[in-house]
C-alpha cells in the first residue's frame, strides 16, 4: 500500500483530530485545480502558435494528412457518443444525451480547444456534485475514468 493511502486511512481513523488536515488538503486541491484551469485555458493560444509555425515553415499542404486524421477521429467520436452512449443512456438511465451534452457544454468546448480532457476535470467534478452525485463518488470515479482515458488514448495513438 502506498504511503499516501496509509496517511489517508490514518486521518480518517483518528476522527476529529484529522479533520483540519483533511480540510487543508481539500483547500489546497481547490487552489491547484484553479491554477491548472488558468494554465489550460492558455493552451489554445500555444497550440495556435505551434500550428502557425508549422504552416509558416512547411506550408499548408503538410497539414492535409493531419487534418484528415483529425476529421476521421471527430466523426468516429461523435458517432460513438450519439449512437452508442446515447442508446445506453436512454435505455438504462432515461436521460437524453443531448441534454447531458448541453449541460457539459463549457467542459466540452475546453476539451475541443485544448485537445485534451485534463483541463475540464475541475468543472466536470463541480457540475457532477451540483447534480447531486456524492463528493466521494465523484472523487473516485472521475479521476479513475481519466486514468483509463489516458491509457486508451495512448493505445489509440500508438
PDB file of C-alpha atoms in Angstrom:
ATOM      1  CA  UNK A   1       0.000   0.000   0.000  1.00  0.00           C
ATOM      2  CA  UNK A   2       1.312   3.472  -0.826  1.00  0.00           C
ATOM      3  CA  UNK A   3       2.247   5.867   1.951  1.00  0.00           C
ATOM      4  CA  UNK A   4      -0.356   8.385   0.760  1.00  0.00           C
ATOM      5  CA  UNK A   5      -3.094   5.800   1.132  1.00  0.00           C
ATOM      6  CA  UNK A   6      -1.839   4.921   4.599  1.00  0.00           C
ATOM      7  CA  UNK A   7      -1.882   8.575   5.633  1.00  0.00           C
ATOM      8  CA  UNK A   8      -5.403   8.971   4.256  1.00  0.00           C
ATOM      9  CA  UNK A   9      -6.642   5.917   6.137  1.00  0.00           C
ATOM     10  CA  UNK A  10      -4.943   7.105   9.326  1.00  0.00           C
ATOM     11  CA  UNK A  11      -6.511  10.561   9.015  1.00  0.00           C
ATOM     12  CA  UNK A  12      -9.966   9.026   8.685  1.00  0.00           C
ATOM     13  CA  UNK A  13      -9.351   6.694  11.626  1.00  0.00           C
ATOM     14  CA  UNK A  14      -8.300   9.446  14.066  1.00  0.00           C
ATOM     15  CA  UNK A  15     -11.622  11.178  13.542  1.00  0.00           C
ATOM     16  CA  UNK A  16     -11.902  14.819  14.620  1.00  0.00           C
ATOM     17  CA  UNK A  17      -8.161  15.240  15.107  1.00  0.00           C
ATOM     18  CA  UNK A  18      -7.608  14.618  11.372  1.00  0.00           C
ATOM     19  CA  UNK A  19     -10.382  16.914  10.136  1.00  0.00           C
ATOM     20  CA  UNK A  20      -8.244  20.103   9.980  1.00  0.00           C
ATOM     21  CA  UNK A  21      -5.624  18.301   7.879  1.00  0.00           C
ATOM     22  CA  UNK A  22      -8.282  16.878   5.562  1.00  0.00           C
ATOM     23  CA  UNK A  23      -9.864  20.340   5.215  1.00  0.00           C
ATOM     24  CA  UNK A  24      -6.446  21.855   4.426  1.00  0.00           C
ATOM     25  CA  UNK A  25      -5.753  19.232   1.772  1.00  0.00           C
ATOM     26  CA  UNK A  26      -9.179  19.888   0.220  1.00  0.00           C
ATOM     27  CA  UNK A  27      -8.475  23.655   0.121  1.00  0.00           C
ATOM     28  CA  UNK A  28      -5.041  23.034  -1.399  1.00  0.00           C
ATOM     29  CA  UNK A  29      -6.640  20.796  -4.016  1.00  0.00           C
ATOM     30  CA  UNK A  30      -9.042  23.593  -4.981  1.00  0.00           C
ATOM     31  CA  UNK A  31      -6.123  26.020  -5.385  1.00  0.00           C
ATOM     32  CA  UNK A  32      -4.177  23.545  -7.542  1.00  0.00           C
ATOM     33  CA  UNK A  33      -7.233  22.967  -9.743  1.00  0.00           C
ATOM     34  CA  UNK A  34      -7.699  26.742 -10.146  1.00  0.00           C
ATOM     35  CA  UNK A  35      -4.059  27.194 -11.205  1.00  0.00           C
ATOM     36  CA  UNK A  36      -4.416  24.254 -13.593  1.00  0.00           C
ATOM     37  CA  UNK A  37      -7.533  25.893 -15.004  1.00  0.00           C
ATOM     38  CA  UNK A  38      -5.610  29.113 -15.731  1.00  0.00           C
ATOM     39  CA  UNK A  39      -2.767  27.250 -17.432  1.00  0.00           C
ATOM     40  CA  UNK A  40      -5.034  25.057 -19.530  1.00  0.00           C
ATOM     41  CA  UNK A  41      -7.164  27.979 -20.705  1.00  0.00           C
ATOM     42  CA  UNK A  42      -3.973  29.454 -22.209  1.00  0.00           C
ATOM     43  CA  UNK A  43      -3.206  26.176 -24.032  1.00  0.00           C
ATOM     44  CA  UNK A  44      -5.260  27.006 -27.168  1.00  0.00           C
ATOM     45  CA  UNK A  45      -3.073  30.070 -27.734  1.00  0.00           C
ATOM     46  CA  UNK A  46       0.033  27.880 -27.529  1.00  0.00           C
ATOM     47  CA  UNK A  47      -1.497  25.370 -29.935  1.00  0.00           C
ATOM     48  CA  UNK A  48      -2.273  28.224 -32.343  1.00  0.00           C
ATOM     49  CA  UNK A  49       1.348  29.359 -32.170  1.00  0.00           C
ATOM     50  CA  UNK A  50       2.634  25.855 -32.904  1.00  0.00           C
ATOM     51  CA  UNK A  51       0.295  25.491 -35.885  1.00  0.00           C
ATOM     52  CA  UNK A  52       1.288  28.923 -37.219  1.00  0.00           C
ATOM     53  CA  UNK A  53       4.962  27.944 -37.033  1.00  0.00           C
ATOM     54  CA  UNK A  54       4.371  24.620 -38.815  1.00  0.00           C
ATOM     55  CA  UNK A  55       2.366  26.246 -41.595  1.00  0.00           C
ATOM     56  CA  UNK A  56       4.885  29.073 -41.972  1.00  0.00           C
ATOM     57  CA  UNK A  57       7.869  26.735 -42.198  1.00  0.00           C
ATOM     58  CA  UNK A  58       6.491  23.754 -44.136  1.00  0.00           C
ATOM     59  CA  UNK A  59       3.475  25.138 -45.974  1.00  0.00           C
ATOM     60  CA  UNK A  60      -0.239  24.436 -45.749  1.00  0.00           C
ATOM     61  CA  UNK A  61      -0.032  21.161 -47.677  1.00  0.00           C
ATOM     62  CA  UNK A  62       1.859  19.445 -44.844  1.00  0.00           C
ATOM     63  CA  UNK A  63      -1.249  19.646 -42.697  1.00  0.00           C
ATOM     64  CA  UNK A  64      -3.532  17.792 -45.118  1.00  0.00           C
ATOM     65  CA  UNK A  65      -2.919  14.311 -43.723  1.00  0.00           C
ATOM     66  CA  UNK A  66      -3.143  15.573 -40.165  1.00  0.00           C
ATOM     67  CA  UNK A  67      -6.424  17.304 -40.958  1.00  0.00           C
ATOM     68  CA  UNK A  68      -7.937  14.166 -42.476  1.00  0.00           C
ATOM     69  CA  UNK A  69      -6.888  12.128 -39.422  1.00  0.00           C
ATOM     70  CA  UNK A  70      -8.435  14.678 -37.070  1.00  0.00           C
ATOM     71  CA  UNK A  71     -11.637  14.781 -39.126  1.00  0.00           C
ATOM     72  CA  UNK A  72     -11.903  10.979 -39.086  1.00  0.00           C
ATOM     73  CA  UNK A  73     -11.298  10.951 -35.312  1.00  0.00           C
ATOM     74  CA  UNK A  74     -14.036  13.529 -34.625  1.00  0.00           C
ATOM     75  CA  UNK A  75     -16.584  11.825 -36.897  1.00  0.00           C
ATOM     76  CA  UNK A  76     -15.921   8.484 -35.186  1.00  0.00           C
ATOM     77  CA  UNK A  77     -16.120  10.057 -31.729  1.00  0.00           C
ATOM     78  CA  UNK A  78     -19.385  11.848 -32.473  1.00  0.00           C
ATOM     79  CA  UNK A  79     -20.964   8.674 -33.846  1.00  0.00           C
ATOM     80  CA  UNK A  80     -19.853   6.717 -30.779  1.00  0.00           C
ATOM     81  CA  UNK A  81     -21.168   9.319 -28.327  1.00  0.00           C
ATOM     82  CA  UNK A  82     -24.512   9.865 -30.055  1.00  0.00           C
ATOM     83  CA  UNK A  83     -25.289   6.296 -31.117  1.00  0.00           C
ATOM     84  CA  UNK A  84     -23.651   4.040 -28.518  1.00  0.00           C
ATOM     85  CA  UNK A  85     -23.631   6.221 -25.409  1.00  0.00           C
ATOM     86  CA  UNK A  86     -26.925   7.869 -26.341  1.00  0.00           C
ATOM     87  CA  UNK A  87     -28.599   4.459 -26.605  1.00  0.00           C
ATOM     88  CA  UNK A  88     -27.168   3.286 -23.281  1.00  0.00           C
ATOM     89  CA  UNK A  89     -28.240   6.484 -21.510  1.00  0.00           C
ATOM     90  CA  UNK A  90     -31.722   6.352 -22.984  1.00  0.00           C
ATOM     91  CA  UNK A  91     -32.216   2.660 -22.202  1.00  0.00           C
ATOM     92  CA  UNK A  92     -30.804   2.454 -18.699  1.00  0.00           C
ATOM     93  CA  UNK A  93     -30.858   5.946 -17.202  1.00  0.00           C
ATOM     94  CA  UNK A  94     -33.725   7.505 -19.192  1.00  0.00           C
ATOM     95  CA  UNK A  95     -31.544  10.522 -19.983  1.00  0.00           C
ATOM     96  CA  UNK A  96     -31.310  12.344 -23.285  1.00  0.00           C
ATOM     97  CA  UNK A  97     -27.692  12.508 -24.484  1.00  0.00           C
ATOM     98  CA  UNK A  98     -28.220  15.968 -25.981  1.00  0.00           C
ATOM     99  CA  UNK A  99     -29.430  17.390 -22.642  1.00  0.00           C
ATOM    100  CA  UNK A 100     -26.342  15.978 -20.944  1.00  0.00           C
ATOM    101  CA  UNK A 101     -24.060  17.389 -23.635  1.00  0.00           C
ATOM    102  CA  UNK A 102     -25.715  20.813 -23.270  1.00  0.00           C
ATOM    103  CA  UNK A 103     -25.107  20.700 -19.514  1.00  0.00           C
ATOM    104  CA  UNK A 104     -21.394  19.950 -20.012  1.00  0.00           C
ATOM    105  CA  UNK A 105     -21.022  22.422 -22.911  1.00  0.00           C
ATOM    106  CA  UNK A 106     -18.234  24.520 -21.324  1.00  0.00           C
ATOM    107  CA  UNK A 107     -16.142  21.470 -20.471  1.00  0.00           C
ATOM    108  CA  UNK A 108     -16.613  20.007 -23.949  1.00  0.00           C
ATOM    109  CA  UNK A 109     -15.548  23.263 -25.605  1.00  0.00           C
ATOM    110  CA  UNK A 110     -12.488  23.380 -23.360  1.00  0.00           C
ATOM    111  CA  UNK A 111     -11.596  19.828 -24.384  1.00  0.00           C
ATOM    112  CA  UNK A 112     -12.127  20.727 -28.043  1.00  0.00           C
ATOM    113  CA  UNK A 113      -9.945  23.821 -27.750  1.00  0.00           C
ATOM    114  CA  UNK A 114      -7.080  22.152 -25.899  1.00  0.00           C
ATOM    115  CA  UNK A 115      -7.305  18.666 -27.471  1.00  0.00           C
ATOM    116  CA  UNK A 116      -7.046  17.125 -24.009  1.00  0.00           C
ATOM    117  CA  UNK A 117      -9.569  16.288 -21.303  1.00  0.00           C
ATOM    118  CA  UNK A 118      -7.475  17.259 -18.267  1.00  0.00           C
ATOM    119  CA  UNK A 119      -8.428  20.961 -18.060  1.00  0.00           C
ATOM    120  CA  UNK A 120     -12.115  20.048 -17.878  1.00  0.00           C
ATOM    121  CA  UNK A 121     -11.636  17.906 -14.745  1.00  0.00           C
ATOM    122  CA  UNK A 122     -12.376  20.601 -12.101  1.00  0.00           C
ATOM    123  CA  UNK A 123     -15.502  21.894 -13.862  1.00  0.00           C
ATOM    124  CA  UNK A 124     -16.768  18.382 -14.535  1.00  0.00           C
ATOM    125  CA  UNK A 125     -16.325  17.385 -10.895  1.00  0.00           C
ATOM    126  CA  UNK A 126     -18.054  20.575  -9.701  1.00  0.00           C
ATOM    127  CA  UNK A 127     -21.030  20.078 -12.030  1.00  0.00           C
ATOM    128  CA  UNK A 128     -21.445  16.411 -11.090  1.00  0.00           C
ATOM    129  CA  UNK A 129     -21.541  17.375  -7.419  1.00  0.00           C
ATOM    130  CA  UNK A 130     -24.082  20.102  -8.233  1.00  0.00           C
ATOM    131  CA  UNK A 131     -26.225  17.449  -9.960  1.00  0.00           C
ATOM    132  CA  UNK A 132     -26.314  15.515  -6.692  1.00  0.00           C
ATOM    133  CA  UNK A 133     -23.530  12.969  -7.085  1.00  0.00           C
ATOM    134  CA  UNK A 134     -21.752  12.427  -3.755  1.00  0.00           C
ATOM    135  CA  UNK A 135     -18.329  14.069  -3.466  1.00  0.00           C
ATOM    136  CA  UNK A 136     -16.532  10.778  -2.613  1.00  0.00           C
ATOM    137  CA  UNK A 137     -18.105   9.123  -5.650  1.00  0.00           C
ATOM    138  CA  UNK A 138     -17.046  11.982  -7.934  1.00  0.00           C
ATOM    139  CA  UNK A 139     -13.563  11.966  -6.372  1.00  0.00           C
ATOM    140  CA  UNK A 140     -13.144   8.266  -7.143  1.00  0.00           C
ATOM    141  CA  UNK A 141     -14.959   7.767 -10.438  1.00  0.00           C
ATOM    142  CA  UNK A 142     -13.874  10.835 -12.430  1.00  0.00           C
ATOM    143  CA  UNK A 143     -10.092  10.560 -11.845  1.00  0.00           C
ATOM    144  CA  UNK A 144     -10.263   6.801 -12.427  1.00  0.00           C
ATOM    145  CA  UNK A 145     -12.083   7.422 -15.705  1.00  0.00           C
ATOM    146  CA  UNK A 146      -9.454   9.962 -16.676  1.00  0.00           C
ATOM    147  CA  UNK A 147      -6.758   7.365 -15.989  1.00  0.00           C
ATOM    148  CA  UNK A 148      -8.469   4.858 -18.269  1.00  0.00           C
ATOM    149  CA  UNK A 149      -8.984   7.604 -20.851  1.00  0.00           C
ATOM    150  CA  UNK A 150      -5.254   8.329 -20.905  1.00  0.00           C
ATOM    151  CA  UNK A 151      -4.483   4.624 -21.323  1.00  0.00           C
ATOM    152  CA  UNK A 152      -6.972   4.359 -24.179  1.00  0.00           C
ATOM    153  CA  UNK A 153      -5.599   7.462 -25.864  1.00  0.00           C
ATOM    154  CA  UNK A 154      -2.054   6.137 -25.629  1.00  0.00           C
ATOM    155  CA  UNK A 155      -3.117   2.832 -27.173  1.00  0.00           C
ATOM    156  CA  UNK A 156      -5.163   4.597 -29.858  1.00  0.00           C
ATOM    157  CA  UNK A 157      -2.344   6.937 -30.849  1.00  0.00           C
ATOM    158  CA  UNK A 158       0.245   4.174 -30.987  1.00  0.00           C
TER     159      UNK A 158
END
